[in-house]
Amino acid sequence: MPSVLDDLRRDTTAHVLGLSRDARLALAFALGEDDLELFARARGLPLDEALRRLQANRGVGRAPSVANVPRS
C-alpha cells in the first residue's frame, strides 16, 4: 500500500518534470536560498557569514578523486 510520502514524492516529481528547464533552475536556486536562510537563522548569523561558513566547509570530509591525482 503506497504511503502518503510515496504519493507526495510521485506528485512532486511529476510537477517538477512538467516545468521548463529555466523554471527548474529557478526552483533549484530558490530552494538553495531558502536553505541558506534557514541555516543562517538557526545559527543566528547574517546571510553573508552563513554563506562564508558553508563555502569554507564544502570540502571537509571529502577524499580526493583518484581521477584527479597527478601521475608521475
PDB file of N, CA and C in Angstrom:
ATOM      1  N   MET A   1       0.847  -1.179   0.000  1.00  0.00           N
ATOM      2  CA  MET A   1       0.000   0.000   0.000  1.00  0.00           C
ATOM      3  C   MET A   1       0.891   1.240   0.000  1.00  0.00           C
ATOM      4  N   PRO A   2       0.674   2.156  -0.952  1.00  0.00           N
ATOM      5  CA  PRO A   2       1.504   3.360  -1.007  1.00  0.00           C
ATOM      6  C   PRO A   2       1.251   4.271   0.200  1.00  0.00           C
ATOM      7  N   SER A   3       2.304   4.892   0.653  1.00  0.00           N
ATOM      8  CA  SER A   3       2.185   5.799   1.792  1.00  0.00           C
ATOM      9  C   SER A   3       1.898   7.210   1.291  1.00  0.00           C
ATOM     10  N   VAL A   4       1.593   8.075   2.220  1.00  0.00           N
ATOM     11  CA  VAL A   4       1.386   9.485   1.895  1.00  0.00           C
ATOM     12  C   VAL A   4       2.667  10.048   1.294  1.00  0.00           C
ATOM     13  N   LEU A   5       3.811   9.645   1.828  1.00  0.00           N
ATOM     14  CA  LEU A   5       5.088  10.112   1.299  1.00  0.00           C
ATOM     15  C   LEU A   5       5.298   9.649  -0.137  1.00  0.00           C
ATOM     16  N   ASP A   6       4.925   8.415  -0.451  1.00  0.00           N
ATOM     17  CA  ASP A   6       5.039   7.922  -1.825  1.00  0.00           C
ATOM     18  C   ASP A   6       4.191   8.771  -2.774  1.00  0.00           C
ATOM     19  N   ASP A   7       2.979   9.095  -2.349  1.00  0.00           N
ATOM     20  CA  ASP A   7       2.098   9.940  -3.171  1.00  0.00           C
ATOM     21  C   ASP A   7       2.692  11.330  -3.352  1.00  0.00           C
ATOM     22  N   LEU A   8       3.214  11.900  -2.282  1.00  0.00           N
ATOM     23  CA  LEU A   8       3.803  13.232  -2.351  1.00  0.00           C
ATOM     24  C   LEU A   8       5.024  13.229  -3.272  1.00  0.00           C
ATOM     25  N   ARG A   9       5.870  12.212  -3.150  1.00  0.00           N
ATOM     26  CA  ARG A   9       7.060  12.101  -3.995  1.00  0.00           C
ATOM     27  C   ARG A   9       6.665  11.986  -5.464  1.00  0.00           C
ATOM     28  N   ARG A  10       5.668  11.158  -5.772  1.00  0.00           N
ATOM     29  CA  ARG A  10       5.208  10.989  -7.149  1.00  0.00           C
ATOM     30  C   ARG A  10       4.658  12.306  -7.702  1.00  0.00           C
ATOM     31  N   ASP A  11       3.825  12.990  -6.908  1.00  0.00           N
ATOM     32  CA  ASP A  11       3.230  14.254  -7.350  1.00  0.00           C
ATOM     33  C   ASP A  11       4.291  15.334  -7.549  1.00  0.00           C
ATOM     34  N   THR A  12       5.249  15.401  -6.627  1.00  0.00           N
ATOM     35  CA  THR A  12       6.321  16.389  -6.737  1.00  0.00           C
ATOM     36  C   THR A  12       7.176  16.124  -7.967  1.00  0.00           C
ATOM     37  N   THR A  13       7.519  14.870  -8.194  1.00  0.00           N
ATOM     38  CA  THR A  13       8.320  14.506  -9.359  1.00  0.00           C
ATOM     39  C   THR A  13       7.585  14.865 -10.642  1.00  0.00           C
ATOM     40  N   ALA A  14       6.302  14.551 -10.717  1.00  0.00           N
ATOM     41  CA  ALA A  14       5.518  14.871 -11.905  1.00  0.00           C
ATOM     42  C   ALA A  14       5.468  16.383 -12.119  1.00  0.00           C
ATOM     43  N   HIS A  15       5.307  17.137 -11.047  1.00  0.00           N
ATOM     44  CA  HIS A  15       5.257  18.602 -11.162  1.00  0.00           C
ATOM     45  C   HIS A  15       6.581  19.158 -11.670  1.00  0.00           C
ATOM     46  N   VAL A  16       7.679  18.719 -11.083  1.00  0.00           N
ATOM     47  CA  VAL A  16       8.995  19.232 -11.467  1.00  0.00           C
ATOM     48  C   VAL A  16       9.330  18.843 -12.900  1.00  0.00           C
ATOM     49  N   LEU A  17       8.997  17.628 -13.301  1.00  0.00           N
ATOM     50  CA  LEU A  17       9.274  17.202 -14.676  1.00  0.00           C
ATOM     51  C   LEU A  17       8.441  17.979 -15.686  1.00  0.00           C
ATOM     52  N   GLY A  18       7.325  18.541 -15.241  1.00  0.00           N
ATOM     53  CA  GLY A  18       6.496  19.348 -16.115  1.00  0.00           C
ATOM     54  C   GLY A  18       6.989  20.778 -16.280  1.00  0.00           C
ATOM     55  N   LEU A  19       7.960  21.171 -15.494  1.00  0.00           N
ATOM     56  CA  LEU A  19       8.493  22.533 -15.578  1.00  0.00           C
ATOM     57  C   LEU A  19       9.496  22.649 -16.717  1.00  0.00           C
ATOM     58  N   SER A  20       9.642  23.856 -17.225  1.00  0.00           N
ATOM     59  CA  SER A  20      10.671  24.105 -18.231  1.00  0.00           C
ATOM     60  C   SER A  20      12.045  24.051 -17.567  1.00  0.00           C
ATOM     61  N   ARG A  21      13.078  23.980 -18.387  1.00  0.00           N
ATOM     62  CA  ARG A  21      14.443  23.950 -17.851  1.00  0.00           C
ATOM     63  C   ARG A  21      14.714  25.189 -17.010  1.00  0.00           C
ATOM     64  N   ASP A  22      14.311  26.354 -17.511  1.00  0.00           N
ATOM     65  CA  ASP A  22      14.544  27.595 -16.771  1.00  0.00           C
ATOM     66  C   ASP A  22      13.779  27.619 -15.450  1.00  0.00           C
ATOM     67  N   ALA A  23      12.565  27.083 -15.459  1.00  0.00           N
ATOM     68  CA  ALA A  23      11.766  27.048 -14.229  1.00  0.00           C
ATOM     69  C   ALA A  23      12.385  26.082 -13.212  1.00  0.00           C
ATOM     70  N   ARG A  24      12.926  24.957 -13.687  1.00  0.00           N
ATOM     71  CA  ARG A  24      13.594  24.022 -12.768  1.00  0.00           C
ATOM     72  C   ARG A  24      14.831  24.653 -12.152  1.00  0.00           C
ATOM     73  N   LEU A  25      15.585  25.398 -12.959  1.00  0.00           N
ATOM     74  CA  LEU A  25      16.766  26.094 -12.423  1.00  0.00           C
ATOM     75  C   LEU A  25      16.356  27.146 -11.397  1.00  0.00           C
ATOM     76  N   ALA A  26      15.316  27.896 -11.707  1.00  0.00           N
ATOM     77  CA  ALA A  26      14.833  28.917 -10.770  1.00  0.00           C
ATOM     78  C   ALA A  26      14.386  28.266  -9.466  1.00  0.00           C
ATOM     79  N   LEU A  27      13.714  27.127  -9.554  1.00  0.00           N
ATOM     80  CA  LEU A  27      13.282  26.409  -8.357  1.00  0.00           C
ATOM     81  C   LEU A  27      14.489  25.942  -7.541  1.00  0.00           C
ATOM     82  N   ALA A  28      15.501  25.409  -8.210  1.00  0.00           N
ATOM     83  CA  ALA A  28      16.700  24.939  -7.513  1.00  0.00           C
ATOM     84  C   ALA A  28      17.391  26.087  -6.782  1.00  0.00           C
ATOM     85  N   PHE A  29      17.526  27.233  -7.444  1.00  0.00           N
ATOM     86  CA  PHE A  29      18.166  28.383  -6.801  1.00  0.00           C
ATOM     87  C   PHE A  29      17.322  28.899  -5.630  1.00  0.00           C
ATOM     88  N   ALA A  30      16.000  28.904  -5.790  1.00  0.00           N
ATOM     89  CA  ALA A  30      15.117  29.355  -4.710  1.00  0.00           C
ATOM     90  C   ALA A  30      15.230  28.431  -3.500  1.00  0.00           C
ATOM     91  N   LEU A  31      15.304  27.124  -3.750  1.00  0.00           N
ATOM     92  CA  LEU A  31      15.461  26.176  -2.644  1.00  0.00           C
ATOM     93  C   LEU A  31      16.799  26.379  -1.939  1.00  0.00           C
ATOM     94  N   GLY A  32      17.844  26.667  -2.705  1.00  0.00           N
ATOM     95  CA  GLY A  32      19.157  26.934  -2.116  1.00  0.00           C
ATOM     96  C   GLY A  32      19.133  28.178  -1.247  1.00  0.00           C
ATOM     97  N   GLU A  33      18.460  29.220  -1.717  1.00  0.00           N
ATOM     98  CA  GLU A  33      18.336  30.452  -0.924  1.00  0.00           C
ATOM     99  C   GLU A  33      17.560  30.187   0.362  1.00  0.00           C
ATOM    100  N   ASP A  34      16.486  29.401   0.256  1.00  0.00           N
ATOM    101  CA  ASP A  34      15.699  29.058   1.450  1.00  0.00           C
ATOM    102  C   ASP A  34      16.560  28.318   2.469  1.00  0.00           C
ATOM    103  N   ASP A  35      17.354  27.366   1.986  1.00  0.00           N
ATOM    104  CA  ASP A  35      18.226  26.608   2.889  1.00  0.00           C
ATOM    105  C   ASP A  35      19.267  27.499   3.541  1.00  0.00           C
ATOM    106  N   LEU A  36      19.825  28.431   2.775  1.00  0.00           N
ATOM    107  CA  LEU A  36      20.807  29.362   3.335  1.00  0.00           C
ATOM    108  C   LEU A  36      20.161  30.198   4.444  1.00  0.00           C
ATOM    109  N   GLU A  37      18.952  30.683   4.202  1.00  0.00           N
ATOM    110  CA  GLU A  37      18.259  31.477   5.216  1.00  0.00           C
ATOM    111  C   GLU A  37      17.972  30.650   6.475  1.00  0.00           C
ATOM    112  N   LEU A  38      17.567  29.398   6.304  1.00  0.00           N
ATOM    113  CA  LEU A  38      17.325  28.527   7.461  1.00  0.00           C
ATOM    114  C   LEU A  38      18.606  28.291   8.255  1.00  0.00           C
ATOM    115  N   PHE A  39      19.695  28.024   7.545  1.00  0.00           N
ATOM    116  CA  PHE A  39      20.987  27.816   8.189  1.00  0.00           C
ATOM    117  C   PHE A  39      21.398  29.060   8.975  1.00  0.00           C
ATOM    118  N   ALA A  40      21.252  30.222   8.350  1.00  0.00           N
ATOM    119  CA  ALA A  40      21.637  31.481   8.999  1.00  0.00           C
ATOM    120  C   ALA A  40      20.784  31.731  10.249  1.00  0.00           C
ATOM    121  N   ARG A  41      19.479  31.540  10.135  1.00  0.00           N
ATOM    122  CA  ARG A  41      18.609  31.778  11.292  1.00  0.00           C
ATOM    123  C   ARG A  41      18.882  30.791  12.417  1.00  0.00           C
ATOM    124  N   ALA A  42      19.127  29.528  12.066  1.00  0.00           N
ATOM    125  CA  ALA A  42      19.364  28.504  13.085  1.00  0.00           C
ATOM    126  C   ALA A  42      20.622  28.795  13.897  1.00  0.00           C
ATOM    127  N   ARG A  43      21.580  29.470  13.274  1.00  0.00           N
ATOM    128  CA  ARG A  43      22.838  29.769  13.958  1.00  0.00           C
ATOM    129  C   ARG A  43      22.979  31.232  14.359  1.00  0.00           C
ATOM    130  N   GLY A  44      21.944  32.018  14.083  1.00  0.00           N
ATOM    131  CA  GLY A  44      21.972  33.422  14.455  1.00  0.00           C
ATOM    132  C   GLY A  44      23.020  34.216  13.704  1.00  0.00           C
ATOM    133  N   LEU A  45      23.203  33.914  12.423  1.00  0.00           N
ATOM    134  CA  LEU A  45      24.231  34.564  11.608  1.00  0.00           C
ATOM    135  C   LEU A  45      23.593  35.430  10.530  1.00  0.00           C
ATOM    136  N   PRO A  46      24.294  36.482  10.126  1.00  0.00           N
ATOM    137  CA  PRO A  46      23.843  37.192   8.923  1.00  0.00           C
ATOM    138  C   PRO A  46      24.060  36.297   7.700  1.00  0.00           C
ATOM    139  N   LEU A  47      23.319  36.556   6.629  1.00  0.00           N
ATOM    140  CA  LEU A  47      23.393  35.700   5.444  1.00  0.00           C
ATOM    141  C   LEU A  47      24.803  35.593   4.875  1.00  0.00           C
ATOM    142  N   ASP A  48      25.521  36.704   4.814  1.00  0.00           N
ATOM    143  CA  ASP A  48      26.857  36.642   4.217  1.00  0.00           C
ATOM    144  C   ASP A  48      27.810  35.777   5.030  1.00  0.00           C
ATOM    145  N   GLU A  49      27.698  35.831   6.355  1.00  0.00           N
ATOM    146  CA  GLU A  49      28.552  34.989   7.204  1.00  0.00           C
ATOM    147  C   GLU A  49      28.142  33.520   7.082  1.00  0.00           C
ATOM    148  N   ALA A  50      26.855  33.250   7.017  1.00  0.00           N
ATOM    149  CA  ALA A  50      26.376  31.872   6.851  1.00  0.00           C
ATOM    150  C   ALA A  50      26.899  31.295   5.540  1.00  0.00           C
ATOM    151  N   LEU A  51      26.845  32.085   4.472  1.00  0.00           N
ATOM    152  CA  LEU A  51      27.351  31.627   3.181  1.00  0.00           C
ATOM    153  C   LEU A  51      28.851  31.357   3.246  1.00  0.00           C
ATOM    154  N   ARG A  52      29.600  32.225   3.891  1.00  0.00           N
ATOM    155  CA  ARG A  52      31.055  32.013   4.032  1.00  0.00           C
ATOM    156  C   ARG A  52      31.343  30.710   4.777  1.00  0.00           C
ATOM    157  N   ARG A  53      30.591  30.456   5.839  1.00  0.00           N
ATOM    158  CA  ARG A  53      30.818  29.213   6.605  1.00  0.00           C
ATOM    159  C   ARG A  53      30.496  27.977   5.780  1.00  0.00           C
ATOM    160  N   LEU A  54      29.405  28.023   5.042  1.00  0.00           N
ATOM    161  CA  LEU A  54      29.061  26.873   4.201  1.00  0.00           C
ATOM    162  C   LEU A  54      30.115  26.643   3.127  1.00  0.00           C
ATOM    163  N   GLN A  55      30.586  27.714   2.517  1.00  0.00           N
ATOM    164  CA  GLN A  55      31.613  27.580   1.488  1.00  0.00           C
ATOM    165  C   GLN A  55      32.917  27.047   2.064  1.00  0.00           C
ATOM    166  N   ALA A  56      33.258  27.461   3.271  1.00  0.00           N
ATOM    167  CA  ALA A  56      34.501  27.013   3.903  1.00  0.00           C
ATOM    168  C   ALA A  56      34.448  25.527   4.248  1.00  0.00           C
ATOM    169  N   ASN A  57      33.247  25.003   4.478  1.00  0.00           N
ATOM    170  CA  ASN A  57      33.107  23.606   4.890  1.00  0.00           C
ATOM    171  C   ASN A  57      32.813  22.652   3.742  1.00  0.00           C
ATOM    172  N   ARG A  58      32.815  23.127   2.514  1.00  0.00           N
ATOM    173  CA  ARG A  58      32.451  22.272   1.379  1.00  0.00           C
ATOM    174  C   ARG A  58      33.319  21.030   1.259  1.00  0.00           C
ATOM    175  N   GLY A  59      34.599  21.157   1.449  1.00  0.00           N
ATOM    176  CA  GLY A  59      35.493  20.033   1.226  1.00  0.00           C
ATOM    177  C   GLY A  59      35.789  19.194   2.450  1.00  0.00           C
ATOM    178  N   VAL A  60      35.237  19.566   3.592  1.00  0.00           N
ATOM    179  CA  VAL A  60      35.525  18.837   4.829  1.00  0.00           C
ATOM    180  C   VAL A  60      34.996  17.409   4.719  1.00  0.00           C
ATOM    181  N   GLY A  61      35.869  16.451   4.984  1.00  0.00           N
ATOM    182  CA  GLY A  61      35.475  15.052   4.972  1.00  0.00           C
ATOM    183  C   GLY A  61      35.486  14.403   3.604  1.00  0.00           C
ATOM    184  N   ARG A  62      35.839  15.141   2.586  1.00  0.00           N
ATOM    185  CA  ARG A  62      35.869  14.571   1.244  1.00  0.00           C
ATOM    186  C   ARG A  62      37.255  14.036   0.929  1.00  0.00           C
ATOM    187  N   ALA A  63      37.277  12.936   0.244  1.00  0.00           N
ATOM    188  CA  ALA A  63      38.547  12.354  -0.208  1.00  0.00           C
ATOM    189  C   ALA A  63      38.794  12.790  -1.641  1.00  0.00           C
ATOM    190  N   PRO A  64      40.039  13.079  -1.986  1.00  0.00           N
ATOM    191  CA  PRO A  64      40.315  13.463  -3.372  1.00  0.00           C
ATOM    192  C   PRO A  64      40.002  12.317  -4.335  1.00  0.00           C
ATOM    193  N   SER A  65      39.519  12.650  -5.496  1.00  0.00           N
ATOM    194  CA  SER A  65      39.218  11.657  -6.508  1.00  0.00           C
ATOM    195  C   SER A  65      40.508  11.078  -7.072  1.00  0.00           C
ATOM    196  N   VAL A  66      40.521   9.782  -7.275  1.00  0.00           N
ATOM    197  CA  VAL A  66      41.684   9.121  -7.863  1.00  0.00           C
ATOM    198  C   VAL A  66      41.931   9.656  -9.265  1.00  0.00           C
ATOM    199  N   ALA A  67      40.869  10.067  -9.948  1.00  0.00           N
ATOM    200  CA  ALA A  67      40.998  10.579 -11.306  1.00  0.00           C
ATOM    201  C   ALA A  67      41.751  11.905 -11.356  1.00  0.00           C
ATOM    202  N   ASN A  68      41.792  12.626 -10.237  1.00  0.00           N
ATOM    203  CA  ASN A  68      42.448  13.926 -10.208  1.00  0.00           C
ATOM    204  C   ASN A  68      43.853  13.901  -9.623  1.00  0.00           C
ATOM    205  N   VAL A  69      44.343  12.745  -9.269  1.00  0.00           N
ATOM    206  CA  VAL A  69      45.673  12.623  -8.685  1.00  0.00           C
ATOM    207  C   VAL A  69      46.705  12.665  -9.826  1.00  0.00           C
ATOM    208  N   PRO A  70      47.676  13.560  -9.757  1.00  0.00           N
ATOM    209  CA  PRO A  70      48.690  13.622 -10.819  1.00  0.00           C
ATOM    210  C   PRO A  70      49.494  12.323 -10.881  1.00  0.00           C
ATOM    211  N   ARG A  71      49.769  11.903 -12.091  1.00  0.00           N
ATOM    212  CA  ARG A  71      50.555  10.680 -12.284  1.00  0.00           C
ATOM    213  C   ARG A  71      52.000  11.043 -12.554  1.00  0.00           C
ATOM    214  N   SER A  72      52.907  10.233 -12.060  1.00  0.00           N
ATOM    215  CA  SER A  72      54.336  10.526 -12.274  1.00  0.00           C
ATOM    216  C   SER A  72      54.917   9.696 -13.379  1.00  0.00           C
TER     217      SER A  72
END
